[in-house]
mmCIF file of C-alpha atoms in Angstrom:
data_model
loop_
_atom_site.group_PDB
_atom_site.id
_atom_site.type_symbol
_atom_site.label_atom_id
_atom_site.label_comp_id
_atom_site.label_asym_id
_atom_site.label_seq_id
_atom_site.Cartn_x
_atom_site.Cartn_y
_atom_site.Cartn_z
ATOM 1 C CA UNK A 1 34.886 113.775 70.768
ATOM 2 C CA UNK A 2 32.745 113.779 73.185
ATOM 3 C CA UNK A 3 30.151 115.751 73.799
ATOM 4 C CA UNK A 4 29.054 117.040 77.161
ATOM 5 C CA UNK A 5 25.401 116.674 77.161
ATOM 6 C CA UNK A 6 24.784 119.084 79.618
ATOM 7 C CA UNK A 7 25.842 122.056 76.901
ATOM 8 C CA UNK A 8 23.879 120.846 74.219
ATOM 9 C CA UNK A 9 21.329 123.408 73.523
ATOM 10 C CA UNK A 10 18.528 122.246 75.263
ATOM 11 C CA UNK A 11 15.330 120.804 73.400
ATOM 12 C CA UNK A 12 11.707 121.522 74.463
ATOM 13 C CA UNK A 13 9.319 118.834 74.418
ATOM 14 C CA UNK A 14 7.739 118.507 71.541
ATOM 15 C CA UNK A 15 11.028 119.318 69.314
ATOM 16 C CA UNK A 16 10.998 115.881 68.067
ATOM 17 C CA UNK A 17 9.349 113.760 65.149
ATOM 18 C CA UNK A 18 6.863 111.720 67.964
ATOM 19 C CA UNK A 19 5.449 115.004 70.023
ATOM 20 C CA UNK A 20 5.613 117.599 67.467
ATOM 21 C CA UNK A 21 2.468 117.188 65.525
ATOM 22 C CA UNK A 22 0.110 120.104 65.652
ATOM 23 C CA UNK A 23 -3.332 117.596 64.045
ATOM 24 C CA UNK A 24 -3.266 115.108 67.498
ATOM 25 C CA UNK A 25 -5.882 115.633 69.441
ATOM 26 C CA UNK A 26 -6.882 119.482 67.489
ATOM 27 C CA UNK A 27 -5.059 121.260 70.108
ATOM 28 C CA UNK A 28 -1.442 120.016 70.191
ATOM 29 C CA UNK A 29 -0.257 123.611 68.854
ATOM 30 C CA UNK A 30 -1.255 125.407 72.231
ATOM 31 C CA UNK A 31 -0.101 122.883 74.334
ATOM 32 C CA UNK A 32 3.674 122.528 72.433
ATOM 33 C CA UNK A 33 3.451 126.321 72.931
ATOM 34 C CA UNK A 34 2.939 126.205 76.894
ATOM 35 C CA UNK A 35 5.583 123.086 77.282
ATOM 36 C CA UNK A 36 8.633 124.627 75.156
ATOM 37 C CA UNK A 37 10.036 127.910 77.480
ATOM 38 C CA UNK A 38 13.324 128.713 78.875
ATOM 39 C CA UNK A 39 14.875 125.713 80.746
ATOM 40 C CA UNK A 40 16.371 128.008 83.656
ATOM 41 C CA UNK A 41 14.925 126.598 86.425
ATOM 42 C CA UNK A 42 15.040 122.738 85.190
ATOM 43 C CA UNK A 43 17.523 119.931 86.119
ATOM 44 C CA UNK A 44 19.275 120.350 82.911
ATOM 45 C CA UNK A 45 20.045 124.437 83.215
ATOM 46 C CA UNK A 46 21.076 123.994 86.581
ATOM 47 C CA UNK A 47 23.269 120.987 85.549
ATOM 48 C CA UNK A 48 24.875 123.063 82.680
ATOM 49 C CA UNK A 49 25.636 125.835 85.113
ATOM 50 C CA UNK A 50 26.994 123.511 87.682
ATOM 51 C CA UNK A 51 29.321 121.931 84.236
ATOM 52 C CA UNK A 52 30.154 125.450 83.241
ATOM 53 C CA UNK A 53 31.599 126.851 86.837
ATOM 54 C CA UNK A 54 33.307 123.061 87.141
ATOM 55 C CA UNK A 55 35.705 123.899 83.707
ATOM 56 C CA UNK A 56 36.389 127.518 84.815
ATOM 57 C CA UNK A 57 37.028 126.674 88.119
ATOM 58 C CA UNK A 58 39.403 124.205 86.514
ATOM 59 C CA UNK A 59 40.960 126.636 84.745
ATOM 60 C CA UNK A 60 44.024 128.378 86.129
ATOM 61 C CA UNK A 61 43.887 131.533 83.744
ATOM 62 C CA UNK A 62 40.066 132.222 84.846
ATOM 63 C CA UNK A 63 40.061 131.482 88.377
ATOM 64 C CA UNK A 64 42.932 134.433 88.154
ATOM 65 C CA UNK A 65 41.446 136.682 86.005
ATOM 66 C CA UNK A 66 38.254 136.305 88.049
ATOM 67 C CA UNK A 67 39.665 136.928 90.959
ATOM 68 C CA UNK A 68 41.297 140.136 89.613
ATOM 69 C CA UNK A 69 37.922 141.655 88.540
ATOM 70 C CA UNK A 70 36.217 140.746 91.932
ATOM 71 C CA UNK A 71 38.921 142.637 93.560
ATOM 72 C CA UNK A 72 38.203 145.371 91.322
ATOM 73 C CA UNK A 73 34.773 145.756 91.207
ATOM 74 C CA UNK A 74 35.420 145.896 95.189
ATOM 75 C CA UNK A 75 37.395 148.172 95.226
ATOM 76 C CA UNK A 76 35.430 150.409 92.637
ATOM 77 C CA UNK A 77 32.237 150.318 94.240
ATOM 78 C CA UNK A 78 34.099 150.709 97.939
ATOM 79 C CA UNK A 79 36.521 153.273 96.680
ATOM 80 C CA UNK A 80 34.631 156.603 98.108
ATOM 81 C CA UNK A 81 34.969 154.608 101.862
ATOM 82 C CA UNK A 82 38.717 153.096 101.191
ATOM 83 C CA UNK A 83 40.067 155.652 99.006
ATOM 84 C CA UNK A 84 42.581 157.515 102.274
ATOM 85 C CA UNK A 85 42.112 160.717 100.380
ATOM 86 C CA UNK A 86 39.325 162.305 98.442
ATOM 87 C CA UNK A 87 39.734 162.659 94.610
ATOM 88 C CA UNK A 88 40.591 166.766 94.914
ATOM 89 C CA UNK A 89 42.343 166.653 98.277
ATOM 90 C CA UNK A 90 45.617 168.582 97.761
ATOM 91 C CA UNK A 91 49.142 168.246 99.543
ATOM 92 C CA UNK A 92 51.466 171.685 98.104
ATOM 93 C CA UNK A 93 54.406 170.364 100.546
ATOM 94 C CA UNK A 94 54.631 167.165 98.529
ATOM 95 C CA UNK A 95 54.045 167.852 94.975
ATOM 96 C CA UNK A 96 54.820 164.528 92.704
ATOM 97 C CA UNK A 97 55.872 162.714 95.526
ATOM 98 C CA UNK A 98 57.443 159.531 95.020
ATOM 99 C CA UNK A 99 55.496 155.965 95.863
ATOM 100 C CA UNK A 100 56.075 155.336 99.041
ATOM 101 C CA UNK A 101 56.788 158.437 100.994
ATOM 102 C CA UNK A 102 54.887 159.729 104.101
ATOM 103 C CA UNK A 103 51.118 159.081 103.782
ATOM 104 C CA UNK A 104 51.161 158.254 100.066
ATOM 105 C CA UNK A 105 51.296 154.657 98.982
ATOM 106 C CA UNK A 106 51.816 155.131 95.376
ATOM 107 C CA UNK A 107 53.190 158.785 95.450
ATOM 108 C CA UNK A 108 51.040 162.375 94.529
ATOM 109 C CA UNK A 109 50.486 163.847 90.942
ATOM 110 C CA UNK A 110 51.900 167.679 90.242
ATOM 111 C CA UNK A 111 48.881 169.019 91.841
ATOM 112 C CA UNK A 112 49.967 167.121 95.005
ATOM 113 C CA UNK A 113 46.853 164.626 94.546
ATOM 114 C CA UNK A 114 47.359 160.864 96.335
ATOM 115 C CA UNK A 115 47.576 158.677 93.392
ATOM 116 C CA UNK A 116 45.932 155.701 95.243
ATOM 117 C CA UNK A 117 43.333 157.515 96.153
ATOM 118 C CA UNK A 118 42.382 159.184 92.359
ATOM 119 C CA UNK A 119 43.545 155.556 90.590
ATOM 120 C CA UNK A 120 41.005 153.695 92.674
ATOM 121 C CA UNK A 121 38.455 156.509 92.536
ATOM 122 C CA UNK A 122 39.191 156.302 88.618
ATOM 123 C CA UNK A 123 38.675 152.703 88.019
ATOM 124 C CA UNK A 124 35.659 153.632 89.495
ATOM 125 C CA UNK A 125 34.668 155.629 86.913
ATOM 126 C CA UNK A 126 36.225 153.816 83.822
ATOM 127 C CA UNK A 127 33.936 150.571 85.370
ATOM 128 C CA UNK A 128 30.793 152.345 85.386
ATOM 129 C CA UNK A 129 31.531 153.888 82.040
ATOM 130 C CA UNK A 130 32.363 150.477 80.657
ATOM 131 C CA UNK A 131 28.957 148.158 82.135
ATOM 132 C CA UNK A 132 27.060 151.511 80.785
ATOM 133 C CA UNK A 133 28.277 151.162 77.134
ATOM 134 C CA UNK A 134 27.846 147.360 77.241
ATOM 135 C CA UNK A 135 24.182 147.600 78.280
ATOM 136 C CA UNK A 136 23.892 150.377 76.047
ATOM 137 C CA UNK A 137 25.025 147.836 72.854
ATOM 138 C CA UNK A 138 22.932 145.053 74.436
ATOM 139 C CA UNK A 139 19.872 146.338 74.892
ATOM 140 C CA UNK A 140 19.934 147.934 71.691
ATOM 141 C CA UNK A 141 22.246 145.003 69.647
ATOM 142 C CA UNK A 142 20.153 142.290 71.012
ATOM 143 C CA UNK A 143 17.232 143.147 69.437
ATOM 144 C CA UNK A 144 17.986 144.070 65.913
ATOM 145 C CA UNK A 145 20.428 140.894 65.533
ATOM 146 C CA UNK A 146 17.338 138.359 66.552
ATOM 147 C CA UNK A 147 15.117 140.677 64.006
ATOM 148 C CA UNK A 148 17.486 140.524 61.391
ATOM 149 C CA UNK A 149 18.738 136.250 61.467
ATOM 150 C CA UNK A 150 14.852 135.882 62.745
ATOM 151 C CA UNK A 151 12.936 137.831 59.620
ATOM 152 C CA UNK A 152 14.568 138.051 56.164
ATOM 153 C CA UNK A 153 12.275 141.361 55.506
ATOM 154 C CA UNK A 154 13.881 143.297 57.515
ATOM 155 C CA UNK A 155 17.622 141.556 57.164
ATOM 156 C CA UNK A 156 18.503 143.975 54.941
ATOM 157 C CA UNK A 157 17.288 146.970 56.182
ATOM 158 C CA UNK A 158 18.960 146.214 59.542
ATOM 159 C CA UNK A 159 22.469 144.936 58.018
ATOM 160 C CA UNK A 160 22.536 148.241 55.982
ATOM 161 C CA UNK A 161 22.255 150.040 59.343
ATOM 162 C CA UNK A 162 24.967 148.221 60.650
ATOM 163 C CA UNK A 163 27.454 148.633 57.432
ATOM 164 C CA UNK A 164 26.304 152.932 58.466
ATOM 165 C CA UNK A 165 27.465 152.214 61.854
ATOM 166 C CA UNK A 166 30.305 150.990 60.902
ATOM 167 C CA UNK A 167 30.990 153.522 58.184
ATOM 168 C CA UNK A 168 31.595 156.099 60.943
ATOM 169 C CA UNK A 169 34.935 156.013 63.086
ATOM 170 C CA UNK A 170 34.582 155.369 66.955
ATOM 171 C CA UNK A 171 36.399 159.176 67.305
ATOM 172 C CA UNK A 172 34.389 161.134 64.928
ATOM 173 C CA UNK A 173 31.221 159.794 66.859
ATOM 174 C CA UNK A 174 32.891 160.890 69.863
ATOM 175 C CA UNK A 175 33.726 164.074 68.439
ATOM 176 C CA UNK A 176 30.637 164.646 67.353
ATOM 177 C CA UNK A 177 28.439 163.354 70.821
ATOM 178 C CA UNK A 178 30.845 166.108 72.730
ATOM 179 C CA UNK A 179 30.443 168.742 70.461
ATOM 180 C CA UNK A 180 27.230 168.495 70.202
ATOM 181 C CA UNK A 181 26.102 167.524 74.429
ATOM 182 C CA UNK A 182 29.129 168.011 75.847
ATOM 183 C CA UNK A 183 31.567 165.888 76.953
ATOM 184 C CA UNK A 184 30.713 164.066 79.776
ATOM 185 C CA UNK A 185 30.869 160.419 81.665
ATOM 186 C CA UNK A 186 27.017 159.539 80.355
ATOM 187 C CA UNK A 187 27.689 160.814 75.969
ATOM 188 C CA UNK A 188 31.325 158.857 76.564
ATOM 189 C CA UNK A 189 29.218 155.883 77.397
ATOM 190 C CA UNK A 190 26.843 156.588 74.564
ATOM 191 C CA UNK A 191 29.713 157.082 72.369
ATOM 192 C CA UNK A 192 31.333 153.665 73.333
ATOM 193 C CA UNK A 193 27.986 151.692 73.074
ATOM 194 C CA UNK A 194 26.610 153.003 69.748
ATOM 195 C CA UNK A 195 30.197 151.887 68.557
ATOM 196 C CA UNK A 196 29.456 148.133 69.842
ATOM 197 C CA UNK A 197 26.182 148.061 68.759
ATOM 198 C CA UNK A 198 27.262 146.713 64.822
ATOM 199 C CA UNK A 199 29.401 144.005 65.996
ATOM 200 C CA UNK A 200 26.968 143.050 68.343
ATOM 201 C CA UNK A 201 23.916 142.741 65.758
ATOM 202 C CA UNK A 202 26.176 140.721 63.743
ATOM 203 C CA UNK A 203 27.100 138.154 66.218
ATOM 204 C CA UNK A 204 23.698 138.011 67.304
ATOM 205 C CA UNK A 205 22.378 137.537 63.758
ATOM 206 C CA UNK A 206 24.681 134.783 62.827
ATOM 207 C CA UNK A 207 23.842 132.936 66.236
ATOM 208 C CA UNK A 208 19.901 133.409 65.669
ATOM 209 C CA UNK A 209 20.717 132.192 61.247
ATOM 210 C CA UNK A 210 21.928 129.021 63.308
ATOM 211 C CA UNK A 211 19.320 128.210 65.510
ATOM 212 C CA UNK A 212 16.851 129.001 62.988
ATOM 213 C CA UNK A 213 17.715 126.000 61.002
ATOM 214 C CA UNK A 214 17.706 123.225 63.894
ATOM 215 C CA UNK A 215 14.955 120.521 64.514
ATOM 216 C CA UNK A 216 13.601 122.277 67.781
ATOM 217 C CA UNK A 217 12.749 125.683 66.105
ATOM 218 C CA UNK A 218 11.363 124.360 63.612
ATOM 219 C CA UNK A 219 9.237 122.120 65.879
ATOM 220 C CA UNK A 220 7.674 124.830 67.570
ATOM 221 C CA UNK A 221 6.863 127.120 64.769
ATOM 222 C CA UNK A 222 4.711 123.900 63.147
ATOM 223 C CA UNK A 223 3.170 123.425 66.552
ATOM 224 C CA UNK A 224 1.780 127.213 66.282
ATOM 225 C CA UNK A 225 3.795 128.995 68.309
ATOM 226 C CA UNK A 226 4.392 132.760 67.324
ATOM 227 C CA UNK A 227 7.427 134.593 66.456
ATOM 228 C CA UNK A 228 7.807 136.135 69.151
ATOM 229 C CA UNK A 229 7.307 133.099 71.352
ATOM 230 C CA UNK A 230 10.134 131.405 69.106
ATOM 231 C CA UNK A 231 12.470 133.878 69.553
ATOM 232 C CA UNK A 232 11.715 134.724 73.200
ATOM 233 C CA UNK A 233 11.996 131.143 74.568
ATOM 234 C CA UNK A 234 13.909 129.375 72.196
ATOM 235 C CA UNK A 235 16.516 131.385 70.486
ATOM 236 C CA UNK A 236 17.448 134.070 72.811
ATOM 237 C CA UNK A 237 18.061 131.926 75.710
ATOM 238 C CA UNK A 238 20.276 129.232 73.797
ATOM 239 C CA UNK A 239 21.959 132.315 72.466
ATOM 240 C CA UNK A 240 22.860 133.305 75.714
ATOM 241 C CA UNK A 241 25.910 131.960 75.629
ATOM 242 C CA UNK A 242 27.147 133.920 72.947
ATOM 243 C CA UNK A 243 26.106 137.366 74.003
ATOM 244 C CA UNK A 244 27.970 136.426 77.328
ATOM 245 C CA UNK A 245 30.542 136.021 75.766
ATOM 246 C CA UNK A 246 30.891 139.031 73.307
ATOM 247 C CA UNK A 247 29.435 141.008 76.644
ATOM 248 C CA UNK A 248 33.108 139.965 77.958
ATOM 249 C CA UNK A 249 34.822 141.312 75.063
ATOM 250 C CA UNK A 250 33.082 144.449 75.032
ATOM 251 C CA UNK A 251 34.033 145.437 78.472
ATOM 252 C CA UNK A 252 37.327 145.391 77.939
ATOM 253 C CA UNK A 253 37.157 148.008 74.630
ATOM 254 C CA UNK A 254 35.058 149.736 76.440
ATOM 255 C CA UNK A 255 37.992 150.887 79.210
ATOM 256 C CA UNK A 256 40.009 151.335 77.112
ATOM 257 C CA UNK A 257 37.825 153.155 74.917
ATOM 258 C CA UNK A 258 37.274 155.585 78.108
ATOM 259 C CA UNK A 259 40.670 155.647 78.616
ATOM 260 C CA UNK A 260 41.670 157.305 75.149
ATOM 261 C CA UNK A 261 38.334 159.564 75.506
ATOM 262 C CA UNK A 262 39.174 160.847 78.572
ATOM 263 C CA UNK A 263 42.710 161.329 77.953
ATOM 264 C CA UNK A 264 41.324 163.497 74.776
ATOM 265 C CA UNK A 265 39.284 165.542 76.735
ATOM 266 C CA UNK A 266 36.255 163.669 75.203
ATOM 267 C CA UNK A 267 35.245 161.615 78.082
ATOM 268 C CA UNK A 268 35.079 162.433 81.869
ATOM 269 C CA UNK A 269 36.375 166.356 82.987
ATOM 270 C CA UNK A 270 38.249 167.056 85.568
ATOM 271 C CA UNK A 271 39.055 167.594 88.384
ATOM 272 C CA UNK A 272 36.485 164.186 88.531
ATOM 273 C CA UNK A 273 38.816 161.360 88.649
ATOM 274 C CA UNK A 274 39.601 158.910 85.644
ATOM 275 C CA UNK A 275 41.999 156.785 84.437
ATOM 276 C CA UNK A 276 42.257 158.544 80.934
ATOM 277 C CA UNK A 277 42.475 162.125 82.858
ATOM 278 C CA UNK A 278 45.537 161.033 85.266
ATOM 279 C CA UNK A 279 47.445 159.557 81.841
ATOM 280 C CA UNK A 280 46.517 163.149 80.140
ATOM 281 C CA UNK A 281 48.274 165.043 83.411
ATOM 282 C CA UNK A 282 50.957 163.075 83.988
ATOM 283 C CA UNK A 283 52.200 163.198 80.667
ATOM 284 C CA UNK A 284 53.939 166.435 81.012
ATOM 285 C CA UNK A 285 55.931 165.232 83.879
ATOM 286 C CA UNK A 286 56.458 161.958 82.953
ATOM 287 C CA UNK A 287 59.945 162.417 83.333
ATOM 288 C CA UNK A 288 60.298 163.110 86.545
ATOM 289 C CA UNK A 289 57.302 161.403 88.150
ATOM 290 C CA UNK A 290 57.152 158.433 85.731
ATOM 291 C CA UNK A 291 54.865 156.755 88.688
ATOM 292 C CA UNK A 292 51.783 159.242 88.203
ATOM 293 C CA UNK A 293 51.679 158.152 84.492
ATOM 294 C CA UNK A 294 52.790 154.073 84.743
ATOM 295 C CA UNK A 295 50.220 153.064 88.155
ATOM 296 C CA UNK A 296 47.183 154.334 85.962
ATOM 297 C CA UNK A 297 48.488 152.751 82.564
ATOM 298 C CA UNK A 298 48.656 148.990 84.688
ATOM 299 C CA UNK A 299 45.595 149.718 86.024
ATOM 300 C CA UNK A 300 44.069 150.057 82.544
ATOM 301 C CA UNK A 301 45.873 147.317 81.517
ATOM 302 C CA UNK A 302 45.365 144.922 84.103
ATOM 303 C CA UNK A 303 41.255 145.449 84.166
ATOM 304 C CA UNK A 304 41.688 144.716 80.383
ATOM 305 C CA UNK A 305 43.846 141.682 80.317
ATOM 306 C CA UNK A 306 41.609 140.298 83.431
ATOM 307 C CA UNK A 307 38.228 140.538 81.503
ATOM 308 C CA UNK A 308 39.744 139.462 78.177
ATOM 309 C CA UNK A 309 41.167 136.680 80.007
ATOM 310 C CA UNK A 310 37.983 135.552 82.113
ATOM 311 C CA UNK A 311 36.299 136.196 78.608
ATOM 312 C CA UNK A 312 37.870 133.219 77.023
ATOM 313 C CA UNK A 313 37.640 130.921 79.587
ATOM 314 C CA UNK A 314 34.048 131.709 79.570
ATOM 315 C CA UNK A 315 33.945 131.120 75.463
ATOM 316 C CA UNK A 316 36.009 127.542 76.708
ATOM 317 C CA UNK A 317 33.696 126.769 79.401
ATOM 318 C CA UNK A 318 30.194 127.383 77.464
ATOM 319 C CA UNK A 319 31.539 125.183 74.501
ATOM 320 C CA UNK A 320 29.150 122.478 74.267
ATOM 321 C CA UNK A 321 32.278 120.206 72.081
ATOM 322 C CA UNK A 322 34.534 120.962 75.302
ATOM 323 C CA UNK A 323 34.810 117.766 76.211
ATOM 324 C CA UNK A 324 36.620 117.286 80.210
ATOM 325 C CA UNK A 325 38.464 120.430 80.097
#
């Protein structure tokens, strides 16, 4: 199987046997450390990004997923302007109006609130919670994963901490935070982010262990590079693809987690719009007005499915053994 050179882990100057000796001229170590760095702006880095974009553009599922995500993000960002009605605006003359009625394309709920407007604003809240949760997991999980994979002395401690976090079920953690700090968007994001930290630590730790055994990392260490320099300039840039793929997997899980928490009353609180709270409010009227529950459920499904499809395509596009796929 052919290997695309653009996706092979970038090996900095001075990483091969003929350039890694730190004793030549008495200053090989410092010179090698300054040369070896991130290749984000190098021709190799640019070529790699172009190759990934080309692979994604040739994947129909990736294109469909990207289009759905772009549209969803635009709707979420512009929801306060695009929504036909305010989230709490009621039409008591038309409660539980079916879709296609006058002035309400997706119908109304039991209080006469426009379902389309609340879905648009609810998507905004769901994506915001998902983004905050994933950022929280990345900020905590990536450094801990790097430390666990690179420093053997702290590996056991971080691994036990990961096992401890995994021992707490997600809902128990959310209930505890809601009882201590109250149910809110921020607390829901924190609970979801904490629940995603252990998985991220394990993935980054595994990738760090793999990269640590490669020649260019060993050459940088022989050249006299510090541990922080090796982690920041060699390990982390080459682990970025794994982190990006994991983030695309964590986002739909966070969206579903927010919907569950809001449905149970542990997340965003009414009357603030949320896809989960819309499902909870429509549950007693599911027989009379199924659209009030089905349409928010479809929105949740489309968001989660689009992220999952695009994440799978991104993983395949970042695979250095992907050949011409």
